[in-house]
Amino acid sequence: TLTGHTGWVQVVAFSRDGTRIVSGSNDHLLKIWDAGSGAEVCTLRGHTGEVFSVAIFPDGKRIVSGAGDNPVKIWDVETGAEVFTLRGHTDVVISVAISPDGTRIASGSRDELVKIWNAETGAEVCTLTGHTGWVQVVAFSRDGTRIVSGSNDHLLKIWDAGS
Protein backbone atom coordinates (compact mmCIF):
# COMPACT_ATOMS: atom_id res chain seq x y z
CA THR A 1 0.00 0.00 0.00
CA LEU A 2 1.38 3.37 -1.04
CA THR A 3 0.38 6.34 1.09
CA GLY A 4 1.20 10.00 0.69
CA HIS A 5 -1.51 11.81 -1.24
CA THR A 6 -3.99 13.92 0.70
CA GLY A 7 -6.67 13.75 -1.99
CA TRP A 8 -8.22 11.25 -4.36
CA VAL A 9 -5.73 9.43 -6.55
CA GLN A 10 -7.14 9.92 -10.04
CA VAL A 11 -4.45 8.49 -12.32
CA VAL A 12 -1.51 6.10 -12.17
CA ALA A 13 1.08 4.80 -14.63
CA PHE A 14 3.94 2.30 -14.57
CA SER A 15 7.29 2.99 -16.20
CA ARG A 16 7.98 0.69 -19.13
CA ASP A 17 10.61 -1.22 -17.14
CA GLY A 18 8.24 -1.62 -14.18
CA THR A 19 10.55 0.03 -11.63
CA ARG A 20 8.59 3.24 -11.08
CA ILE A 21 4.97 4.24 -10.60
CA VAL A 22 3.69 7.78 -10.97
CA SER A 23 0.41 8.91 -9.42
CA GLY A 24 -1.65 12.07 -9.77
CA SER A 25 -4.24 13.36 -7.37
CA ASN A 26 -6.78 16.04 -6.69
CA ASP A 27 -4.28 17.33 -4.10
CA HIS A 28 -2.56 18.91 -7.19
CA LEU A 29 0.50 16.69 -6.78
CA LEU A 30 2.27 13.96 -8.71
CA LYS A 31 4.27 11.40 -6.80
CA ILE A 32 6.91 9.01 -8.07
CA TRP A 33 7.15 5.68 -6.27
CA ASP A 34 9.63 2.81 -6.26
CA ALA A 35 7.51 -0.07 -7.56
CA GLY A 36 9.53 -2.69 -5.70
CA SER A 37 9.66 -1.21 -2.22
CA GLY A 38 6.65 1.10 -2.37
CA ALA A 39 8.80 3.99 -1.15
CA GLU A 40 7.98 7.50 -2.29
CA VAL A 41 10.87 8.71 -4.48
CA CYS A 42 9.74 12.32 -4.90
CA THR A 43 6.79 14.69 -5.09
CA LEU A 44 6.28 16.90 -8.14
CA ARG A 45 4.75 20.27 -7.31
CA GLY A 46 3.67 22.79 -9.90
CA HIS A 47 0.07 22.17 -10.91
CA THR A 48 -2.54 24.42 -9.32
CA GLY A 49 -5.42 22.13 -10.25
CA GLU A 50 -6.19 18.49 -9.72
CA VAL A 51 -4.11 16.08 -11.80
CA PHE A 52 -6.22 14.12 -14.29
CA SER A 53 -3.64 12.42 -16.49
CA VAL A 54 -0.05 11.18 -16.45
CA ALA A 55 2.22 9.23 -18.75
CA ILE A 56 5.83 8.16 -18.48
CA PHE A 57 8.15 8.55 -21.46
CA PRO A 58 9.39 5.29 -23.00
CA ASP A 59 12.93 5.86 -21.68
CA GLY A 60 11.56 6.47 -18.16
CA LYS A 61 13.41 9.79 -17.80
CA ARG A 62 10.45 12.17 -18.05
CA ILE A 63 6.77 12.35 -17.14
CA VAL A 64 3.98 14.32 -18.78
CA SER A 65 0.89 15.45 -16.88
CA GLY A 66 -2.40 17.20 -17.51
CA ALA A 67 -4.47 18.92 -14.87
CA GLY A 68 -7.25 21.30 -13.97
CA ASP A 69 -5.00 24.34 -14.37
CA ASN A 70 -4.96 23.85 -18.20
CA PRO A 71 -1.28 23.52 -19.15
CA VAL A 72 0.46 20.26 -19.92
CA LYS A 73 3.67 19.81 -17.93
CA ILE A 74 6.78 17.77 -18.62
CA TRP A 75 8.87 16.71 -15.62
CA ASP A 76 12.36 15.27 -15.14
CA VAL A 77 12.09 12.02 -13.17
CA GLU A 78 15.61 12.19 -11.73
CA THR A 79 15.46 15.75 -10.38
CA GLY A 80 11.69 16.26 -10.05
CA ALA A 81 12.11 19.55 -11.93
CA GLU A 82 9.52 20.91 -14.30
CA VAL A 83 11.12 20.86 -17.77
CA PHE A 84 8.36 22.52 -19.83
CA THR A 85 4.94 24.04 -19.31
CA LEU A 86 2.95 23.64 -22.52
CA ARG A 87 0.30 26.33 -22.80
CA GLY A 88 -2.42 26.26 -25.43
CA HIS A 89 -5.50 24.60 -23.98
CA THR A 90 -8.15 26.92 -22.60
CA ASP A 91 -9.73 24.40 -20.23
CA VAL A 92 -8.87 21.36 -18.12
CA VAL A 93 -6.46 18.86 -19.68
CA ILE A 94 -8.09 15.47 -19.11
CA SER A 95 -5.79 13.17 -21.06
CA VAL A 96 -2.17 12.96 -22.20
CA ALA A 97 -0.28 10.37 -24.23
CA ILE A 98 3.28 9.99 -25.47
CA SER A 99 4.23 8.66 -28.89
CA PRO A 100 6.06 5.31 -28.83
CA ASP A 101 9.32 6.98 -29.85
CA GLY A 102 8.93 9.66 -27.16
CA THR A 103 9.11 12.59 -29.58
CA ARG A 104 5.49 13.79 -29.43
CA ILE A 105 2.78 14.32 -26.83
CA ALA A 106 -0.95 14.36 -27.47
CA SER A 107 -3.29 16.11 -25.05
CA GLY A 108 -7.08 16.17 -24.85
CA SER A 109 -9.08 18.81 -23.05
CA ARG A 110 -12.47 20.09 -22.03
CA ASP A 111 -11.89 22.78 -24.67
CA GLU A 112 -12.84 20.03 -27.19
CA LEU A 113 -9.37 20.04 -28.76
CA VAL A 114 -6.55 17.57 -29.25
CA LYS A 115 -3.12 19.19 -29.32
CA ILE A 116 0.11 17.65 -30.48
CA TRP A 117 3.37 18.88 -28.93
CA ASN A 118 7.05 18.41 -29.70
CA ALA A 119 8.35 16.60 -26.60
CA GLU A 120 11.92 17.85 -27.08
CA THR A 121 11.17 21.57 -27.47
CA GLY A 122 7.71 21.94 -25.90
CA ALA A 123 6.42 23.62 -29.08
CA GLU A 124 2.84 23.07 -30.20
CA VAL A 125 2.92 21.11 -33.47
CA CYS A 126 -0.78 21.24 -34.35
CA THR A 127 -4.34 21.38 -33.04
CA LEU A 128 -6.89 18.78 -34.09
CA THR A 129 -10.48 20.01 -34.17
CA GLY A 130 -13.72 18.18 -34.73
CA HIS A 131 -15.02 17.05 -31.37
CA THR A 132 -18.07 18.81 -29.95
CA GLY A 133 -17.51 17.66 -26.37
CA TRP A 134 -14.73 17.25 -23.86
CA VAL A 135 -11.87 15.12 -25.16
CA GLN A 136 -11.67 12.48 -22.46
CA VAL A 137 -8.91 10.25 -23.82
CA VAL A 138 -6.09 10.26 -26.37
CA ALA A 139 -3.71 7.49 -27.45
CA PHE A 140 -1.04 6.88 -30.07
CA SER A 141 -1.04 3.75 -32.21
CA ARG A 142 1.75 1.29 -31.49
CA ASP A 143 3.68 2.48 -34.56
CA GLY A 144 3.06 6.16 -33.75
CA THR A 145 1.42 6.96 -37.10
CA ARG A 146 -2.09 7.52 -35.77
CA ILE A 147 -3.82 9.08 -32.77
CA VAL A 148 -7.23 8.13 -31.48
CA SER A 149 -9.32 10.47 -29.34
CA GLY A 150 -12.56 9.84 -27.49
CA SER A 151 -15.01 12.48 -26.37
CA ASN A 152 -18.21 12.89 -24.44
CA ASP A 153 -19.72 13.79 -27.84
CA HIS A 154 -19.94 9.94 -28.09
CA LEU A 155 -17.34 9.80 -30.87
CA LEU A 156 -13.93 8.31 -31.42
CA LYS A 157 -11.79 10.08 -34.00
CA ILE A 158 -8.71 8.63 -35.68
CA TRP A 159 -6.11 11.16 -36.78
CA ASP A 160 -2.99 10.91 -38.93
CA ALA A 161 -0.19 11.67 -36.43
CA GLY A 162 2.08 12.85 -39.21
CA SER A 163 -0.03 15.80 -40.27
Coordinates of N, CA, C and O in Angstrom, one line a residue:
T1 N 0.8 -1.2 0.0 CA 0.0 0.0 0.0 C 0.9 1.2 0.0 O 1.8 1.3 0.8
L2 N 0.6 2.1 -0.9 CA 1.4 3.4 -1.0 C 0.6 4.5 -0.5 O -0.6 4.8 -0.9
T3 N 1.1 5.2 0.5 CA 0.4 6.3 1.1 C 1.2 7.6 0.9 O 2.4 7.6 1.0
G4 N 0.5 8.7 0.8 CA 1.2 10.0 0.7 C 0.4 11.1 0.1 O 0.6 12.3 0.4
H5 N -0.6 10.8 -0.7 CA -1.5 11.8 -1.2 C -2.5 12.2 -0.2 O -2.9 11.4 0.7
T6 N -3.0 13.5 -0.2 CA -4.0 13.9 0.7 C -5.3 14.1 0.0 O -6.3 14.6 0.6
G7 N -5.4 13.7 -1.2 CA -6.7 13.8 -2.0 C -6.8 12.5 -2.8 O -6.0 11.6 -2.8
W8 N -7.9 12.4 -3.5 CA -8.2 11.2 -4.4 C -7.1 11.0 -5.4 O -6.6 11.9 -6.0
V9 N -6.7 9.8 -5.5 CA -5.7 9.4 -6.6 C -6.6 9.2 -7.8 O -7.4 8.3 -7.8
Q10 N -6.3 10.0 -8.8 CA -7.1 9.9 -10.0 C -6.5 9.2 -11.2 O -7.2 8.8 -12.2
V11 N -5.1 9.1 -11.2 CA -4.5 8.5 -12.3 C -3.1 7.9 -11.8 O -2.5 8.4 -10.9
V12 N -2.8 6.8 -12.5 CA -1.5 6.1 -12.2 C -0.9 5.6 -13.5 O -1.6 5.3 -14.4
A13 N 0.4 5.4 -13.5 CA 1.1 4.8 -14.6 C 2.3 4.1 -14.1 O 3.0 4.6 -13.2
F14 N 2.7 3.0 -14.8 CA 3.9 2.3 -14.6 C 5.0 2.8 -15.6 O 4.6 3.0 -16.8
S15 N 6.2 2.8 -15.2 CA 7.3 3.0 -16.2 C 7.4 1.7 -17.0 O 6.9 0.6 -16.6
R16 N 7.9 1.8 -18.2 CA 8.0 0.7 -19.1 C 8.8 -0.5 -18.5 O 8.4 -1.6 -18.7
D17 N 9.8 -0.2 -17.7 CA 10.6 -1.2 -17.1 C 10.0 -1.7 -15.8 O 10.6 -2.6 -15.2
G18 N 8.9 -1.1 -15.4 CA 8.2 -1.6 -14.2 C 8.9 -1.2 -12.9 O 8.4 -1.6 -11.8
T19 N 9.9 -0.3 -12.9 CA 10.5 0.0 -11.6 C 9.9 1.2 -10.9 O 10.2 1.4 -9.7
R20 N 9.2 2.0 -11.7 CA 8.6 3.2 -11.1 C 7.1 3.3 -11.4 O 6.6 2.8 -12.4
I21 N 6.4 3.9 -10.4 CA 5.0 4.2 -10.6 C 4.8 5.7 -10.4 O 5.5 6.3 -9.5
V22 N 4.0 6.4 -11.2 CA 3.7 7.8 -11.0 C 2.2 7.9 -10.7 O 1.4 7.1 -11.3
S23 N 1.8 8.7 -9.8 CA 0.4 8.9 -9.4 C 0.1 10.4 -9.4 O 0.9 11.2 -9.2
G24 N -1.2 10.7 -9.8 CA -1.6 12.1 -9.8 C -2.9 12.1 -9.0 O -3.7 11.2 -9.0
S25 N -3.1 13.3 -8.3 CA -4.2 13.4 -7.4 C -4.9 14.7 -7.4 O -4.4 15.7 -8.0
N26 N -6.1 14.7 -6.8 CA -6.8 16.0 -6.7 C -6.2 16.9 -5.6 O -6.6 18.0 -5.4
D27 N -5.1 16.5 -5.0 CA -4.3 17.3 -4.1 C -3.3 18.2 -4.9 O -2.5 18.9 -4.3
H28 N -3.4 18.1 -6.2 CA -2.6 18.9 -7.2 C -1.1 18.4 -7.3 O -0.3 19.0 -8.0
L29 N -0.8 17.2 -6.8 CA 0.5 16.7 -6.8 C 0.6 15.4 -7.6 O -0.3 14.7 -7.8
L30 N 1.9 15.2 -8.1 CA 2.3 14.0 -8.7 C 3.3 13.4 -7.8 O 4.1 14.1 -7.2
K31 N 3.3 12.1 -7.6 CA 4.3 11.4 -6.8 C 4.9 10.3 -7.6 O 4.2 9.6 -8.4
I32 N 6.2 10.1 -7.4 CA 6.9 9.0 -8.1 C 7.2 8.0 -7.0 O 7.7 8.4 -5.9
W33 N 7.0 6.7 -7.2 CA 7.2 5.7 -6.3 C 8.1 4.6 -6.8 O 8.1 4.3 -8.0
D34 N 8.8 4.0 -5.9 CA 9.6 2.8 -6.3 C 8.7 1.6 -6.3 O 8.0 1.3 -5.3
A35 N 8.5 1.0 -7.4 CA 7.5 -0.1 -7.6 C 7.9 -1.3 -6.8 O 7.0 -2.1 -6.4
G36 N 9.1 -1.5 -6.5 CA 9.5 -2.7 -5.7 C 9.3 -2.5 -4.2 O 8.7 -3.4 -3.6
S37 N 9.7 -1.4 -3.7 CA 9.7 -1.2 -2.2 C 8.4 -0.5 -1.8 O 8.0 -0.5 -0.6
G38 N 7.8 0.3 -2.7 CA 6.6 1.1 -2.4 C 7.0 2.4 -1.8 O 6.2 3.2 -1.4
A39 N 8.3 2.7 -1.7 CA 8.8 4.0 -1.2 C 8.5 5.2 -2.1 O 8.6 5.0 -3.3
E40 N 8.2 6.3 -1.5 CA 8.0 7.5 -2.3 C 9.4 8.0 -2.7 O 10.2 8.2 -1.8
V41 N 9.6 8.2 -4.0 CA 10.9 8.7 -4.5 C 10.9 10.2 -4.5 O 11.9 10.8 -4.0
C42 N 9.8 10.9 -4.9 CA 9.7 12.3 -4.9 C 8.3 12.8 -5.2 O 7.5 12.0 -5.7
T43 N 8.1 14.0 -4.8 CA 6.8 14.7 -5.1 C 7.0 15.8 -6.1 O 8.0 16.6 -5.9
L44 N 6.2 15.9 -7.1 CA 6.3 16.9 -8.1 C 5.2 17.9 -7.9 O 4.0 17.6 -7.9
R45 N 5.7 19.2 -7.6 CA 4.7 20.3 -7.3 C 4.8 21.3 -8.4 O 5.9 21.6 -8.9
G46 N 3.7 21.8 -8.8 CA 3.7 22.8 -9.9 C 2.3 23.0 -10.5 O 2.0 24.1 -11.0
H47 N 1.4 22.0 -10.5 CA 0.1 22.2 -10.9 C -0.7 22.9 -9.8 O -0.5 22.7 -8.6
T48 N -1.7 23.7 -10.3 CA -2.5 24.4 -9.3 C -4.0 23.9 -9.4 O -4.9 24.5 -8.9
G49 N -4.1 22.8 -10.1 CA -5.4 22.1 -10.3 C -5.2 20.6 -10.1 O -4.1 20.1 -10.1
E50 N -6.3 19.9 -9.9 CA -6.2 18.5 -9.7 C -5.6 17.8 -11.0 O -5.8 18.2 -12.1
V51 N -4.8 16.8 -10.7 CA -4.1 16.1 -11.8 C -5.0 15.0 -12.3 O -5.5 14.1 -11.6
F52 N -5.3 15.1 -13.6 CA -6.2 14.1 -14.3 C -5.5 13.1 -15.1 O -6.1 12.0 -15.5
S53 N -4.3 13.4 -15.6 CA -3.6 12.4 -16.5 C -2.1 12.5 -16.3 O -1.5 13.5 -16.1
V54 N -1.5 11.3 -16.5 CA -0.1 11.2 -16.4 C 0.4 10.1 -17.4 O -0.4 9.2 -17.7
A55 N 1.6 10.3 -17.9 CA 2.2 9.2 -18.8 C 3.7 9.3 -18.5 O 4.2 10.4 -18.3
I56 N 4.4 8.2 -18.6 CA 5.8 8.2 -18.5 C 6.5 7.9 -19.8 O 6.0 7.0 -20.6
F57 N 7.5 8.7 -20.2 CA 8.2 8.5 -21.5 C 8.7 7.1 -21.6 O 9.1 6.5 -20.6
P58 N 8.9 6.7 -22.8 CA 9.4 5.3 -23.0 C 10.7 5.0 -22.3 O 11.0 3.9 -21.9
D59 N 11.6 6.1 -22.3 CA 12.9 5.9 -21.7 C 12.9 6.0 -20.2 O 13.9 5.8 -19.5
G60 N 11.7 6.4 -19.6 CA 11.6 6.5 -18.2 C 12.2 7.7 -17.5 O 12.1 7.9 -16.3
K61 N 12.7 8.6 -18.3 CA 13.4 9.8 -17.8 C 12.5 11.0 -17.6 O 12.9 11.9 -16.8
R62 N 11.3 11.0 -18.2 CA 10.4 12.2 -18.1 C 9.0 11.7 -17.9 O 8.7 10.6 -18.3
I63 N 8.2 12.6 -17.3 CA 6.8 12.4 -17.1 C 6.0 13.5 -17.8 O 6.5 14.7 -17.7
V64 N 4.9 13.3 -18.3 CA 4.0 14.3 -18.8 C 2.7 14.2 -18.0 O 2.2 13.2 -17.6
S65 N 2.1 15.4 -17.7 CA 0.9 15.4 -16.9 C -0.1 16.5 -17.4 O 0.4 17.5 -18.0
G66 N -1.4 16.2 -17.2 CA -2.4 17.2 -17.5 C -3.3 17.4 -16.3 O -3.5 16.4 -15.5
A67 N -3.8 18.6 -16.1 CA -4.5 18.9 -14.9 C -5.5 20.0 -15.1 O -5.7 20.5 -16.2
G68 N -6.2 20.3 -14.0 CA -7.2 21.3 -14.0 C -6.8 22.7 -14.1 O -7.6 23.6 -14.3
D69 N -5.5 23.0 -14.2 CA -5.0 24.3 -14.4 C -4.7 24.7 -15.8 O -4.2 25.7 -16.1
N70 N -5.0 23.7 -16.7 CA -5.0 23.8 -18.2 C -3.6 23.5 -18.9 O -3.7 23.0 -20.0
P71 N -2.5 23.9 -18.4 CA -1.3 23.5 -19.2 C -0.9 22.0 -19.0 O -1.3 21.4 -18.1
V72 N -0.2 21.6 -20.0 CA 0.5 20.3 -19.9 C 1.9 20.5 -19.4 O 2.5 21.5 -19.7
K73 N 2.3 19.6 -18.5 CA 3.7 19.8 -17.9 C 4.5 18.6 -18.2 O 4.0 17.5 -18.2
I74 N 5.8 18.8 -18.5 CA 6.8 17.8 -18.6 C 7.8 17.9 -17.5 O 8.2 19.0 -17.1
W75 N 8.0 16.8 -16.8 CA 8.9 16.7 -15.6 C 10.1 15.8 -15.8 O 10.0 14.8 -16.5
D76 N 11.2 16.1 -15.2 CA 12.4 15.3 -15.1 C 12.2 14.3 -14.0 O 12.0 14.8 -12.8
V77 N 12.3 13.0 -14.2 CA 12.1 12.0 -13.2 C 13.2 12.1 -12.2 O 13.0 11.9 -10.9
E78 N 14.4 12.2 -12.6 CA 15.6 12.2 -11.7 C 15.6 13.3 -10.7 O 15.9 13.2 -9.5
T79 N 15.4 14.6 -11.2 CA 15.5 15.7 -10.4 C 14.1 16.2 -9.8 O 14.1 17.0 -8.9
G80 N 13.0 15.8 -10.4 CA 11.7 16.3 -10.0 C 11.4 17.7 -10.6 O 10.4 18.2 -10.3
A81 N 12.3 18.2 -11.4 CA 12.1 19.6 -11.9 C 11.1 19.6 -13.1 O 11.0 18.6 -13.9
E82 N 10.4 20.7 -13.2 CA 9.5 20.9 -14.3 C 10.4 21.3 -15.5 O 11.1 22.3 -15.4
V83 N 10.3 20.6 -16.6 CA 11.1 20.9 -17.8 C 10.4 21.9 -18.7 O 11.1 22.8 -19.1
F84 N 9.2 21.6 -19.0 CA 8.4 22.5 -19.8 C 7.0 22.7 -19.3 O 6.4 21.7 -18.7
T85 N 6.4 23.8 -19.5 CA 4.9 24.0 -19.3 C 4.4 24.4 -20.7 O 4.8 25.3 -21.3
L86 N 3.5 23.5 -21.2 CA 3.0 23.6 -22.5 C 1.6 24.3 -22.4 O 0.6 23.7 -22.0
R87 N 1.5 25.5 -22.9 CA 0.3 26.3 -22.8 C -0.4 26.4 -24.2 O 0.3 26.5 -25.2
G88 N -1.7 26.2 -24.2 CA -2.4 26.3 -25.4 C -3.9 25.9 -25.2 O -4.7 26.4 -25.9
H89 N -4.1 25.0 -24.3 CA -5.5 24.6 -24.0 C -6.1 25.7 -23.2 O -5.5 26.4 -22.4
T90 N -7.4 25.9 -23.3 CA -8.2 26.9 -22.6 C -9.1 26.4 -21.5 O -9.8 27.1 -20.9
D91 N -8.9 25.0 -21.3 CA -9.7 24.4 -20.2 C -8.9 23.2 -19.7 O -7.8 22.9 -20.2
V92 N -9.5 22.5 -18.8 CA -8.9 21.4 -18.1 C -8.3 20.4 -19.1 O -9.0 20.0 -20.1
V93 N -7.1 19.9 -18.9 CA -6.5 18.9 -19.7 C -6.8 17.5 -19.0 O -6.3 17.3 -17.9
I94 N -7.6 16.7 -19.7 CA -8.1 15.5 -19.1 C -7.2 14.3 -19.5 O -7.1 13.3 -18.7
S95 N -6.5 14.3 -20.6 CA -5.8 13.2 -21.1 C -4.5 13.6 -21.7 O -4.5 14.6 -22.5
V96 N -3.4 12.8 -21.5 CA -2.2 13.0 -22.2 C -1.7 11.6 -22.7 O -2.0 10.6 -22.0
A97 N -0.9 11.6 -23.7 CA -0.3 10.4 -24.2 C 1.0 10.7 -24.9 O 1.2 11.9 -25.4
I98 N 2.0 9.8 -24.9 CA 3.3 10.0 -25.5 C 3.4 9.0 -26.6 O 3.1 7.9 -26.5
S99 N 4.0 9.5 -27.7 CA 4.2 8.7 -28.9 C 5.2 7.6 -28.5 O 6.1 7.7 -27.6
P100 N 5.2 6.4 -29.2 CA 6.1 5.3 -28.8 C 7.5 5.6 -28.9 O 8.3 5.1 -28.1
D101 N 7.9 6.6 -29.8 CA 9.3 7.0 -29.9 C 9.7 8.1 -28.9 O 10.8 8.6 -28.8
G102 N 8.7 8.6 -28.2 CA 8.9 9.7 -27.2 C 9.1 11.1 -27.7 O 9.5 12.0 -27.0
T103 N 8.8 11.3 -29.0 CA 9.1 12.6 -29.6 C 7.9 13.5 -29.6 O 8.1 14.7 -29.8
R104 N 6.7 13.0 -29.4 CA 5.5 13.8 -29.4 C 4.6 13.5 -28.2 O 4.6 12.4 -27.7
I105 N 3.8 14.5 -27.9 CA 2.8 14.3 -26.8 C 1.4 14.7 -27.4 O 1.4 15.7 -28.2
A106 N 0.4 14.0 -27.1 CA -1.0 14.4 -27.5 C -1.7 14.7 -26.2 O -1.4 14.1 -25.1
S107 N -2.5 15.7 -26.2 CA -3.3 16.1 -25.1 C -4.7 16.4 -25.5 O -5.0 16.9 -26.5
G108 N -5.7 16.0 -24.6 CA -7.1 16.2 -24.9 C -7.7 17.0 -23.7 O -7.3 16.8 -22.5
S109 N -8.6 17.8 -24.0 CA -9.1 18.8 -23.1 C -10.6 19.0 -23.1 O -11.3 18.7 -24.1
R110 N -11.1 19.7 -22.1 CA -12.5 20.1 -22.0 C -12.7 21.2 -23.0 O -13.9 21.5 -23.3
D111 N -11.7 21.8 -23.6 CA -11.9 22.8 -24.7 C -12.2 22.2 -26.0 O -12.3 22.8 -27.0
E112 N -12.4 20.8 -26.0 CA -12.8 20.0 -27.2 C -11.7 19.8 -28.2 O -12.0 19.4 -29.4
L113 N -10.5 20.1 -27.8 CA -9.4 20.0 -28.8 C -8.4 18.9 -28.4 O -8.3 18.6 -27.2
V114 N -7.7 18.4 -29.4 CA -6.5 17.6 -29.2 C -5.4 18.4 -29.7 O -5.4 19.0 -30.8
K115 N -4.3 18.5 -28.9 CA -3.1 19.2 -29.3 C -2.0 18.2 -29.4 O -1.9 17.3 -28.6
I116 N -1.1 18.4 -30.3 CA 0.1 17.6 -30.5 C 1.3 18.6 -30.2 O 1.3 19.7 -30.7
W117 N 2.2 18.1 -29.4 CA 3.4 18.9 -28.9 C 4.7 18.2 -29.3 O 4.7 16.9 -29.3
N118 N 5.7 19.0 -29.5 CA 7.0 18.4 -29.7 C 7.6 18.2 -28.3 O 7.7 19.1 -27.5
A119 N 7.9 16.9 -28.0 CA 8.3 16.6 -26.6 C 9.8 17.1 -26.3 O 10.1 17.2 -25.1
E120 N 10.5 17.4 -27.3 CA 11.9 17.9 -27.1 C 12.0 19.4 -26.9 O 12.8 19.8 -26.1
T121 N 11.1 20.1 -27.6 CA 11.2 21.6 -27.5 C 10.0 22.2 -26.7 O 10.1 23.3 -26.3
G122 N 8.9 21.4 -26.5 CA 7.7 21.9 -25.9 C 6.8 22.7 -26.8 O 5.8 23.3 -26.4
A123 N 7.2 22.8 -28.1 CA 6.4 23.6 -29.1 C 5.1 22.9 -29.5 O 5.1 21.6 -29.6
E124 N 4.1 23.6 -29.7 CA 2.8 23.1 -30.2 C 3.0 22.8 -31.7 O 3.5 23.6 -32.4
V125 N 2.8 21.5 -32.1 CA 2.9 21.1 -33.5 C 1.6 21.4 -34.2 O 1.7 21.9 -35.4
C126 N 0.5 21.0 -33.7 CA -0.8 21.2 -34.4 C -1.9 21.1 -33.4 O -1.8 20.5 -32.3
T127 N -3.1 21.5 -33.8 CA -4.3 21.4 -33.0 C -5.3 20.6 -33.9 O -5.5 21.0 -35.1
L128 N -5.9 19.6 -33.4 CA -6.9 18.8 -34.1 C -8.3 19.1 -33.6 O -8.6 19.1 -32.4
T129 N -9.1 19.6 -34.5 CA -10.5 20.0 -34.2 C -11.5 19.1 -34.8 O -11.2 18.4 -35.7
G130 N -12.7 19.0 -34.2 CA -13.7 18.2 -34.7 C -14.6 17.6 -33.7 O -15.8 17.3 -34.0
H131 N -14.1 17.5 -32.4 CA -15.0 17.0 -31.4 C -15.9 18.2 -30.9 O -15.6 19.4 -31.0
T132 N -17.1 17.8 -30.5 CA -18.1 18.8 -30.0 C -18.4 18.6 -28.5 O -19.4 19.0 -28.0
G133 N -17.4 17.9 -27.8 CA -17.5 17.7 -26.4 C -16.1 17.5 -25.8 O -15.1 17.5 -26.6
W134 N -16.0 17.4 -24.5 CA -14.7 17.2 -23.9 C -14.0 16.1 -24.4 O -14.5 15.0 -24.6
V135 N -12.7 16.2 -24.7 CA -11.9 15.1 -25.2 C -11.4 14.4 -23.9 O -10.5 14.9 -23.2
Q136 N -11.9 13.2 -23.7 CA -11.7 12.5 -22.5 C -10.4 11.6 -22.5 O -9.8 11.3 -21.5
V137 N -10.0 11.2 -23.7 CA -8.9 10.3 -23.8 C -8.2 10.4 -25.2 O -8.9 10.7 -26.2
V138 N -6.9 10.3 -25.1 CA -6.1 10.3 -26.4 C -5.1 9.1 -26.3 O -4.6 8.8 -25.2
A139 N -4.7 8.6 -27.4 CA -3.7 7.5 -27.4 C -3.0 7.5 -28.8 O -3.7 7.8 -29.8
F140 N -1.8 7.1 -28.8 CA -1.0 6.9 -30.1 C -1.1 5.4 -30.4 O -1.2 4.5 -29.6
S141 N -1.1 5.1 -31.8 CA -1.0 3.8 -32.2 C 0.3 3.2 -31.9 O 1.3 4.0 -31.6
R142 N 0.5 1.9 -31.9 CA 1.7 1.3 -31.5 C 2.9 1.7 -32.4 O 4.0 1.9 -31.9
D143 N 2.6 2.0 -33.6 CA 3.7 2.5 -34.6 C 3.8 4.0 -34.6 O 4.7 4.5 -35.3
G144 N 3.0 4.7 -33.8 CA 3.1 6.2 -33.7 C 2.5 6.9 -34.9 O 2.6 8.2 -35.0
T145 N 1.9 6.3 -35.9 CA 1.4 7.0 -37.1 C 0.0 7.5 -37.0 O -0.4 8.4 -37.7
R146 N -0.7 7.0 -35.9 CA -2.1 7.5 -35.8 C -2.3 7.9 -34.3 O -1.7 7.3 -33.4
I147 N -3.3 8.7 -34.1 CA -3.8 9.1 -32.8 C -5.3 8.8 -32.8 O -6.0 9.1 -33.7
V148 N -5.8 8.3 -31.7 CA -7.2 8.1 -31.5 C -7.6 9.0 -30.3 O -6.9 9.1 -29.3
S149 N -8.8 9.7 -30.4 CA -9.3 10.5 -29.3 C -10.8 10.1 -29.1 O -11.5 9.7 -30.0
G150 N -11.2 10.1 -27.9 CA -12.6 9.8 -27.5 C -13.1 11.0 -26.7 O -12.4 11.6 -25.9
S151 N -14.4 11.3 -26.9 CA -15.0 12.5 -26.4 C -16.4 12.2 -25.8 O -17.0 11.2 -26.1
N152 N -16.8 13.1 -24.9 CA -18.2 12.9 -24.4 C -19.2 13.3 -25.5 O -20.4 13.4 -25.2
D153 N -18.8 13.6 -26.7 CA -19.7 13.8 -27.8 C -20.1 12.4 -28.4 O -20.8 12.3 -29.4
H154 N -19.6 11.3 -27.8 CA -19.9 9.9 -28.1 C -19.1 9.4 -29.3 O -19.5 8.4 -29.8
L155 N -18.1 10.2 -29.7 CA -17.3 9.8 -30.9 C -15.9 9.5 -30.6 O -15.3 10.0 -29.6
L156 N -15.4 8.5 -31.3 CA -13.9 8.3 -31.4 C -13.5 8.9 -32.8 O -14.2 8.8 -33.8
K157 N -12.3 9.6 -32.8 CA -11.8 10.1 -34.0 C -10.4 9.5 -34.2 O -9.6 9.5 -33.2
I158 N -10.0 9.1 -35.4 CA -8.7 8.6 -35.7 C -8.0 9.7 -36.5 O -8.6 10.1 -37.5
W159 N -6.8 10.1 -36.1 CA -6.1 11.2 -36.8 C -4.8 10.6 -37.3 O -4.2 9.8 -36.7
D160 N -4.3 11.2 -38.4 CA -3.0 10.9 -38.9 C -2.0 11.7 -38.1 O -2.0 12.9 -38.0
A161 N -1.1 11.0 -37.3 CA -0.2 11.7 -36.4 C 0.9 12.4 -37.2 O 1.6 13.2 -36.6
G162 N 1.0 12.2 -38.4 CA 2.1 12.8 -39.2 C 1.7 14.2 -39.8 O 2.5 14.9 -40.3
S163 N 0.4 14.5 -39.7 CA 0.0 15.8 -40.3 C -0.5 16.8 -39.2 O -0.6 16.4 -38.1

